[in-house]
Amino acid sequence: MFLIDCPYCKESRDQNEFSPAGEAFIARPQNPEALSDEEWADYVFYRTNHKGDHWEQWVHTAGCRKYFLVKRSTISHEIIQVSTFGEIDSENAS
Amino acid sequence: MIAKMAGLRLPVESHPLQAFVSEAMKPILHTVVMSNAVHGYVSQSDKGDLVIGAGIDGYNSYAQRGSAKIVEHCAAAILELFPIFSRVRMNRQWGGIVDVCPDACPVISPTKVEGLYFNCGWGTGGFKATPGSGNVFAHTIAQDKQHELAVPFHIDRFTTGALIDEHGAAGVAH
């Protein structure tokens, strides 16, 4: 169990209020018609499964109900950074 | 991790799964009870302690510990089934890491890399399937082709879309 700083509510709240929503920066394909089956499989099912620092999405289910980005260690559960969409994307995420 | 070394990606993510053991009691439950409706399972060991478990945490983790939310959810599910257990004290709790596929079923499969085979994604289940799956996996390696029982578990199912429709059965800890 850990605390998450909601970037919208500006409060540190119990993880129970939030729901995880998967790996971050998985963008919907720009041109779905042109995608091969392999590329679809990669978009829908294949994930990186980081051991270490991991960018992921969370939603403040029992709060503001907004989605945002969290960089969290999957080893220690330490939360390193929290961000709204737009501030950080796959290009400038570290 | 091994897949990454081979330049492959897998449709697998790691999650914490927890289980609990209670104090020992006189015989009260002679079978394994598992419920998909309230999402929990319980049995009594020969020693007399209750063995209880529930689902995984939704977030990725390698931390080998689960969250309190799952503990509460699990206890609530068991009490829904057996209100008589409401005063039972828990002895131990532990969390382990399970690898889960999107359809909660395992991968038993050759890969694009010659001589590399995967038997993974056993997620919340698998313990009781170990001898059988080991047998068909050995066949897969020895013959370099899928054993007929393992055909549906080929990793290509995520490309063809022929997922295994057993999430309800396999997605619950058992």
GROMACS .gro file of N, CA, C and O in nm, chain A residues 6-94:
model
  356
    6CYS      N    1  -0.232   1.304  -0.604
    6CYS     CA    2  -0.315   1.332  -0.722
    6CYS      C    3  -0.279   1.470  -0.777
    6CYS      O    4  -0.287   1.569  -0.704
    7PRO      N    5  -0.237   1.478  -0.902
    7PRO     CA    6  -0.195   1.608  -0.956
    7PRO      C    7  -0.312   1.704  -0.977
    7PRO      O    8  -0.290   1.823  -0.999
    8TYR      N    9  -0.434   1.654  -0.969
    8TYR     CA   10  -0.552   1.741  -0.985
    8TYR      C   11  -0.603   1.786  -0.849
    8TYR      O   12  -0.633   1.903  -0.829
    9CYS      N   13  -0.616   1.689  -0.754
    9CYS     CA   14  -0.666   1.725  -0.621
    9CYS      C   15  -0.559   1.793  -0.537
    9CYS      O   16  -0.590   1.852  -0.433
   10LYS      N   17  -0.433   1.778  -0.577
   10LYS     CA   18  -0.319   1.835  -0.503
   10LYS      C   19  -0.315   1.781  -0.360
   10LYS      O   20  -0.287   1.855  -0.266
   11GLU      N   21  -0.349   1.656  -0.346
   11GLU     CA   22  -0.346   1.595  -0.213
   11GLU      C   23  -0.281   1.458  -0.221
   11GLU      O   24  -0.294   1.388  -0.322
   12SER      N   25  -0.215   1.420  -0.112
   12SER     CA   26  -0.158   1.287  -0.103
   12SER      C   27  -0.264   1.196  -0.044
   12SER      O   28  -0.304   1.212   0.071
   13ARG      N   29  -0.311   1.099  -0.123
   13ARG     CA   30  -0.424   1.018  -0.080
   13ARG      C   31  -0.387   0.869  -0.084
   13ARG      O   32  -0.298   0.826  -0.157
   14ASP      N   33  -0.465   0.792  -0.007
   14ASP     CA   34  -0.443   0.647   0.001
   14ASP      C   35  -0.459   0.582  -0.138
   14ASP      O   36  -0.550   0.617  -0.213
   15GLN      N   37  -0.374   0.488  -0.163
   15GLN     CA   38  -0.380   0.416  -0.292
   15GLN      C   39  -0.516   0.353  -0.317
   15GLN      O   40  -0.558   0.336  -0.433
   16ASN      N   41  -0.588   0.317  -0.209
   16ASN     CA   42  -0.721   0.257  -0.224
   16ASN      C   43  -0.817   0.344  -0.304
   16ASN      O   44  -0.912   0.294  -0.363
   17GLU      N   45  -0.793   0.475  -0.304
   17GLU     CA   46  -0.883   0.564  -0.377
   17GLU      C   47  -0.858   0.558  -0.528
   17GLU      O   48  -0.938   0.609  -0.606
   18PHE      N   49  -0.747   0.499  -0.565
   18PHE     CA   50  -0.705   0.502  -0.706
   18PHE      C   51  -0.715   0.363  -0.768
   18PHE      O   52  -0.713   0.262  -0.698
   19SER      N   53  -0.725   0.360  -0.899
   19SER     CA   54  -0.718   0.233  -0.971
   19SER      C   55  -0.606   0.240  -1.073
   19SER      O   56  -0.593   0.341  -1.143
   20PRO      N   57  -0.529   0.134  -1.085
   20PRO     CA   58  -0.425   0.132  -1.186
   20PRO      C   59  -0.486   0.116  -1.325
   20PRO      O   60  -0.588   0.047  -1.340
   21ALA      N   61  -0.426   0.180  -1.423
   21ALA     CA   62  -0.482   0.174  -1.558
   21ALA      C   63  -0.374   0.143  -1.662
   21ALA      O   64  -0.379   0.191  -1.774
   22GLY      N   65  -0.276   0.064  -1.621
   22GLY     CA   66  -0.184   0.009  -1.719
   22GLY      C   67  -0.066   0.097  -1.755
   22GLY      O   68  -0.055   0.211  -1.712
   23GLU      N   69   0.020   0.038  -1.835
   23GLU     CA   70   0.142   0.105  -1.879
   23GLU      C   71   0.110   0.234  -1.954
   23GLU      O   72   0.012   0.241  -2.029
   24ALA      N   73   0.194   0.335  -1.933
   24ALA     CA   74   0.171   0.466  -1.996
   24ALA      C   75   0.232   0.471  -2.136
   24ALA      O   76   0.311   0.386  -2.174
   25PHE      N   77   0.190   0.570  -2.208
   25PHE     CA   78   0.246   0.604  -2.340
   25PHE      C   79   0.218   0.498  -2.445
   25PHE      O   80   0.298   0.479  -2.537
   26ILE      N   81   0.109   0.426  -2.432
   26ILE     CA   82   0.070   0.335  -2.538
   26ILE      C   83  -0.034   0.409  -2.622
   26ILE      O   84  -0.151   0.416  -2.587
   27ALA      N   85   0.015   0.469  -2.729
   27ALA     CA   86  -0.071   0.556  -2.810
   27ALA      C   87  -0.154   0.475  -2.907
   27ALA      O   88  -0.106   0.377  -2.965
   28ARG      N   89  -0.279   0.515  -2.922
   28ARG     CA   90  -0.364   0.450  -3.021
   28ARG      C   91  -0.304   0.472  -3.160
   28ARG      O   92  -0.260   0.582  -3.192
   29PRO      N   93  -0.301   0.367  -3.243
   29PRO     CA   94  -0.237   0.381  -3.375
   29PRO      C   95  -0.298   0.494  -3.458
   29PRO      O   96  -0.422   0.510  -3.458
   30GLN      N   97  -0.214   0.569  -3.524
   30GLN     CA   98  -0.260   0.682  -3.605
   30GLN      C   99  -0.340   0.634  -3.726
   30GLN      O  100  -0.436   0.697  -3.766
   31ASN      N  101  -0.294   0.522  -3.783
   31ASN     CA  102  -0.357   0.474  -3.906
   31ASN      C  103  -0.396   0.327  -3.890
   31ASN      O  104  -0.327   0.238  -3.941
   32PRO      N  105  -0.505   0.301  -3.819
   32PRO     CA  106  -0.541   0.162  -3.784
   32PRO      C  107  -0.557   0.072  -3.905
   32PRO      O  108  -0.526  -0.047  -3.900
   33GLU      N  109  -0.605   0.128  -4.015
   33GLU     CA  110  -0.630   0.046  -4.134
   33GLU      C  111  -0.501  -0.017  -4.187
   33GLU      O  112  -0.504  -0.124  -4.246
   34ALA      N  113  -0.392   0.053  -4.167
   34ALA     CA  114  -0.266   0.007  -4.227
   34ALA      C  115  -0.190  -0.090  -4.138
   34ALA      O  116  -0.086  -0.142  -4.178
   35LEU      N  117  -0.243  -0.117  -4.019
   35LEU     CA  118  -0.168  -0.198  -3.922
   35LEU      C  119  -0.172  -0.347  -3.955
   35LEU      O  120  -0.276  -0.399  -3.993
   36SER      N  121  -0.060  -0.412  -3.938
   36SER     CA  122  -0.057  -0.558  -3.955
   36SER      C  123  -0.110  -0.623  -3.826
   36SER      O  124  -0.123  -0.557  -3.722
   37ASP      N  125  -0.137  -0.752  -3.834
   37ASP     CA  126  -0.184  -0.824  -3.715
   37ASP      C  127  -0.080  -0.817  -3.602
   37ASP      O  128  -0.115  -0.805  -3.485
   38GLU      N  129   0.048  -0.825  -3.641
   38GLU     CA  130   0.154  -0.820  -3.539
   38GLU      C  131   0.154  -0.684  -3.469
   38GLU      O  132   0.172  -0.676  -3.347
   39GLU      N  133   0.134  -0.577  -3.546
   39GLU     CA  134   0.135  -0.444  -3.484
   39GLU      C  135   0.013  -0.425  -3.394
   39GLU      O  136   0.021  -0.362  -3.290
   40TRP      N  137  -0.100  -0.480  -3.435
   40TRP     CA  138  -0.219  -0.475  -3.349
   40TRP      C  139  -0.195  -0.550  -3.218
   40TRP      O  140  -0.230  -0.503  -3.111
   41ALA      N  141  -0.135  -0.669  -3.232
   41ALA     CA  142  -0.107  -0.750  -3.113
   41ALA      C  143  -0.017  -0.673  -3.018
   41ALA      O  144  -0.039  -0.671  -2.896
   42ASP      N  145   0.082  -0.604  -3.074
   42ASP     CA  146   0.176  -0.529  -2.990
   42ASP      C  147   0.104  -0.415  -2.919
   42ASP      O  148   0.127  -0.390  -2.800
   43TYR      N  149   0.015  -0.348  -2.991
   43TYR     CA  150  -0.060  -0.236  -2.930
   43TYR      C  151  -0.157  -0.286  -2.822
   43TYR      O  152  -0.167  -0.229  -2.714
   44VAL      N  153  -0.229  -0.394  -2.851
   44VAL     CA  154  -0.335  -0.437  -2.759
   44VAL      C  155  -0.281  -0.519  -2.641
   44VAL      O  156  -0.324  -0.499  -2.528
   45PHE      N  157  -0.189  -0.611  -2.669
   45PHE     CA  158  -0.155  -0.710  -2.567
   45PHE      C  159  -0.011  -0.702  -2.513
   45PHE      O  160   0.013  -0.736  -2.398
   46TYR      N  161   0.084  -0.665  -2.597
   46TYR     CA  162   0.224  -0.676  -2.555
   46TYR      C  163   0.266  -0.556  -2.471
   46TYR      O  164   0.233  -0.442  -2.505
   47ARG      N  165   0.334  -0.584  -2.360
   47ARG     CA  166   0.374  -0.479  -2.268
   47ARG      C  167   0.520  -0.494  -2.230
   47ARG      O  168   0.579  -0.602  -2.248
   48THR      N  169   0.575  -0.387  -2.171
   48THR     CA  170   0.718  -0.388  -2.142
   48THR      C  171   0.748  -0.457  -2.009
   48THR      O  172   0.852  -0.519  -1.994
   49ASN      N  173   0.657  -0.447  -1.914
   49ASN     CA  174   0.672  -0.514  -1.784
   49ASN      C  175   0.804  -0.478  -1.716
   49ASN      O  176   0.883  -0.565  -1.681
   50HIS      N  177   0.827  -0.347  -1.700
   50HIS     CA  178   0.952  -0.299  -1.643
   50HIS      C  179   0.976  -0.356  -1.503
   50HIS      O  180   0.885  -0.360  -1.422
   51LYS      N  181   1.099  -0.392  -1.477
   51LYS     CA  182   1.142  -0.415  -1.339
   51LYS      C  183   1.229  -0.295  -1.304
   51LYS      O  184   1.340  -0.281  -1.355
   52GLY      N  185   1.175  -0.208  -1.221
   52GLY     CA  186   1.243  -0.083  -1.191
   52GLY      C  187   1.147   0.032  -1.211
   52GLY      O  188   1.027   0.017  -1.188
   53ASP      N  189   1.199   0.146  -1.254
   53ASP     CA  190   1.113   0.264  -1.272
   53ASP      C  191   1.020   0.244  -1.391
   53ASP      O  192   1.062   0.206  -1.500
   54HIS      N  193   0.892   0.273  -1.367
   54HIS     CA  194   0.788   0.234  -1.462
   54HIS      C  195   0.686   0.347  -1.474
   54HIS      O  196   0.628   0.388  -1.373
   55TRP      N  197   0.667   0.398  -1.593
   55TRP     CA  198   0.562   0.497  -1.614
   55TRP      C  199   0.428   0.425  -1.635
   55TRP      O  200   0.417   0.338  -1.720
   56GLU      N  201   0.329   0.463  -1.558
   56GLU     CA  202   0.200   0.397  -1.571
   56GLU      C  203   0.087   0.498  -1.553
   56GLU      O  204   0.110   0.612  -1.512
   57GLN      N  205  -0.034   0.455  -1.583
   57GLN     CA  206  -0.151   0.541  -1.569
   57GLN      C  207  -0.230   0.500  -1.444
   57GLN      O  208  -0.244   0.381  -1.416
   58TRP      N  209  -0.281   0.599  -1.373
   58TRP     CA  210  -0.371   0.573  -1.262
   58TRP      C  211  -0.493   0.663  -1.279
   58TRP      O  212  -0.485   0.768  -1.341
   59VAL      N  213  -0.603   0.619  -1.220
   59VAL     CA  214  -0.723   0.704  -1.221
   59VAL      C  215  -0.770   0.722  -1.077
   59VAL      O  216  -0.771   0.627  -0.998
   60HIS      N  217  -0.804   0.844  -1.042
   60HIS     CA  218  -0.847   0.874  -0.905
   60HIS      C  219  -0.995   0.839  -0.892
   60HIS      O  220  -1.082   0.926  -0.882
   61THR      N  221  -1.021   0.710  -0.886
   61THR     CA  222  -1.158   0.656  -0.895
   61THR      C  223  -1.251   0.715  -0.789
   61THR      O  224  -1.364   0.752  -0.819
   62ALA      N  225  -1.203   0.720  -0.664
   62ALA     CA  226  -1.289   0.766  -0.555
   62ALA      C  227  -1.265   0.914  -0.525
   62ALA      O  228  -1.298   0.963  -0.417
   63GLY      N  229  -1.206   0.984  -0.619
   63GLY     CA  230  -1.181   1.127  -0.600
   63GLY      C  231  -1.231   1.204  -0.721
   63GLY      O  232  -1.350   1.203  -0.751
   64CYS      N  233  -1.135   1.265  -0.791
   64CYS     CA  234  -1.173   1.351  -0.905
   64CYS      C  235  -1.202   1.271  -1.031
   64CYS      O  236  -1.247   1.327  -1.130
   65ARG      N  237  -1.172   1.141  -1.029
   65ARG     CA  238  -1.200   1.050  -1.141
   65ARG      C  239  -1.120   1.085  -1.267
   65ARG      O  240  -1.159   1.049  -1.377
   66LYS      N  241  -1.011   1.154  -1.247
   66LYS     CA  242  -0.928   1.189  -1.363
   66LYS      C  243  -0.809   1.093  -1.376
   66LYS      O  244  -0.756   1.045  -1.276
   67TYR      N  245  -0.769   1.070  -1.500
   67TYR     CA  246  -0.651   0.988  -1.528
   67TYR      C  247  -0.527   1.074  -1.526
   67TYR      O  248  -0.532   1.191  -1.566
   68PHE      N  249  -0.416   1.016  -1.480
   68PHE     CA  250  -0.288   1.087  -1.483
   68PHE      C  251  -0.174   0.986  -1.488
   68PHE      O  252  -0.196   0.865  -1.489
   69LEU      N  253  -0.052   1.039  -1.492
   69LEU     CA  254   0.067   0.956  -1.509
   69LEU      C  255   0.146   0.946  -1.380
   69LEU      O  256   0.158   1.045  -1.307
   70VAL      N  257   0.197   0.828  -1.352
   70VAL     CA  258   0.278   0.807  -1.233
   70VAL      C  259   0.404   0.730  -1.274
   70VAL      O  260   0.396   0.633  -1.350
   71LYS      N  261   0.517   0.780  -1.227
   71LYS     CA  262   0.641   0.704  -1.244
   71LYS      C  263   0.672   0.637  -1.111
   71LYS      O  264   0.694   0.706  -1.010
   72ARG      N  265   0.666   0.506  -1.108
   72ARG     CA  266   0.674   0.431  -0.983
   72ARG      C  267   0.775   0.317  -0.999
   72ARG      O  268   0.784   0.256  -1.105
   73SER      N  269   0.846   0.290  -0.892
   73SER     CA  270   0.937   0.176  -0.895
   73SER      C  271   0.856   0.049  -0.872
   73SER      O  272   0.784   0.038  -0.773
   74THR      N  273   0.867  -0.048  -0.961
   74THR     CA  274   0.793  -0.173  -0.941
   74THR      C  275   0.867  -0.264  -0.843
   74THR      O  276   0.819  -0.371  -0.810
   75ILE      N  277   0.983  -0.220  -0.794
   75ILE     CA  278   1.056  -0.299  -0.694
   75ILE      C  279   1.023  -0.251  -0.553
   75ILE      O  280   0.989  -0.330  -0.466
   76SER      N  281   1.030  -0.118  -0.531
   76SER     CA  282   1.009  -0.064  -0.397
   76SER      C  283   0.872   0.001  -0.380
   76SER      O  284   0.834   0.036  -0.269
   77HIS      N  285   0.798   0.021  -0.486
   77HIS     CA  286   0.671   0.094  -0.489
   77HIS      C  287   0.689   0.244  -0.464
   77HIS      O  288   0.590   0.315  -0.449
   78GLU      N  289   0.813   0.291  -0.457
   78GLU     CA  290   0.836   0.435  -0.438
   78GLU      C  291   0.784   0.511  -0.561
   78GLU      O  292   0.810   0.470  -0.676
   79ILE      N  293   0.710   0.618  -0.534
   79ILE     CA  294   0.661   0.700  -0.645
   79ILE      C  295   0.760   0.813  -0.670
   79ILE      O  296   0.791   0.891  -0.580
   80ILE      N  297   0.813   0.816  -0.789
   80ILE     CA  298   0.921   0.908  -0.821
   80ILE      C  299   0.866   1.038  -0.878
   80ILE      O  300   0.917   1.146  -0.850
   81GLN      N  301   0.761   1.028  -0.956
   81GLN     CA  302   0.707   1.148  -1.021
   81GLN      C  303   0.560   1.126  -1.055
   81GLN      O  304   0.519   1.015  -1.084
   82VAL      N  305   0.484   1.235  -1.048
   82VAL     CA  306   0.343   1.231  -1.086
   82VAL      C  307   0.321   1.344  -1.185
   82VAL      O  308   0.377   1.452  -1.170
   83SER      N  309   0.240   1.317  -1.285
   83SER     CA  310   0.224   1.419  -1.389
   83SER      C  311   0.086   1.408  -1.452
   83SER      O  312   0.024   1.301  -1.451
   84THR      N  313   0.040   1.518  -1.508
   84THR     CA  314  -0.081   1.513  -1.589
   84THR      C  315  -0.043   1.479  -1.732
   84THR      O  316   0.073   1.492  -1.771
   85PHE      N  317  -0.139   1.433  -1.810
   85PHE     CA  318  -0.113   1.410  -1.952
   85PHE      C  319  -0.084   1.546  -2.016
   85PHE      O  320  -0.145   1.646  -1.981
   86GLY      N  321   0.007   1.547  -2.109
   86GLY     CA  322   0.040   1.674  -2.174
   86GLY      C  323   0.171   1.728  -2.122
   86GLY      O  324   0.255   1.773  -2.200
   87GLU      N  325   0.190   1.722  -1.990
   87GLU     CA  326   0.318   1.769  -1.935
   87GLU      C  327   0.430   1.675  -1.976
   87GLU      O  328   0.542   1.716  -2.003
   88ILE      N  329   0.397   1.547  -1.974
   88ILE     CA  330   0.496   1.444  -2.004
   88ILE      C  331   0.439   1.356  -2.114
   88ILE      O  332   0.321   1.321  -2.111
   89ASP      N  333   0.522   1.322  -2.210
   89ASP     CA  334   0.480   1.221  -2.307
   89ASP      C  335   0.597   1.125  -2.330
   89ASP      O  336   0.701   1.136  -2.265
   90SER      N  337   0.578   1.033  -2.422
   90SER     CA  338   0.681   0.931  -2.441
   90SER      C  339   0.813   0.992  -2.486
   90SER      O  340   0.919   0.933  -2.469
   91GLU      N  341   0.807   1.113  -2.543
   91GLU     CA  342   0.929   1.176  -2.592
   91GLU      C  343   1.017   1.227  -2.479
   91GLU      O  344   1.137   1.208  -2.479
   92ASN      N  345   0.953   1.295  -2.380
   92ASN     CA  346   1.036   1.358  -2.276
   92ASN      C  347   1.031   1.284  -2.142
   92ASN      O  348   1.084   1.333  -2.043
   93ALA      N  349   0.971   1.166  -2.140
   93ALA     CA  350   0.970   1.089  -2.015
   93ALA      C  351   1.108   1.028  -1.992
   93ALA      O  352   1.171   0.981  -2.087
   94SER      N  353   1.152   1.032  -1.869
   94SER     CA  354   1.281   0.971  -1.840
   94SER      C  355   1.264   0.857  -1.742
   94SER      O  356   1.167   0.853  -1.669
   0.00000   0.00000   0.00000
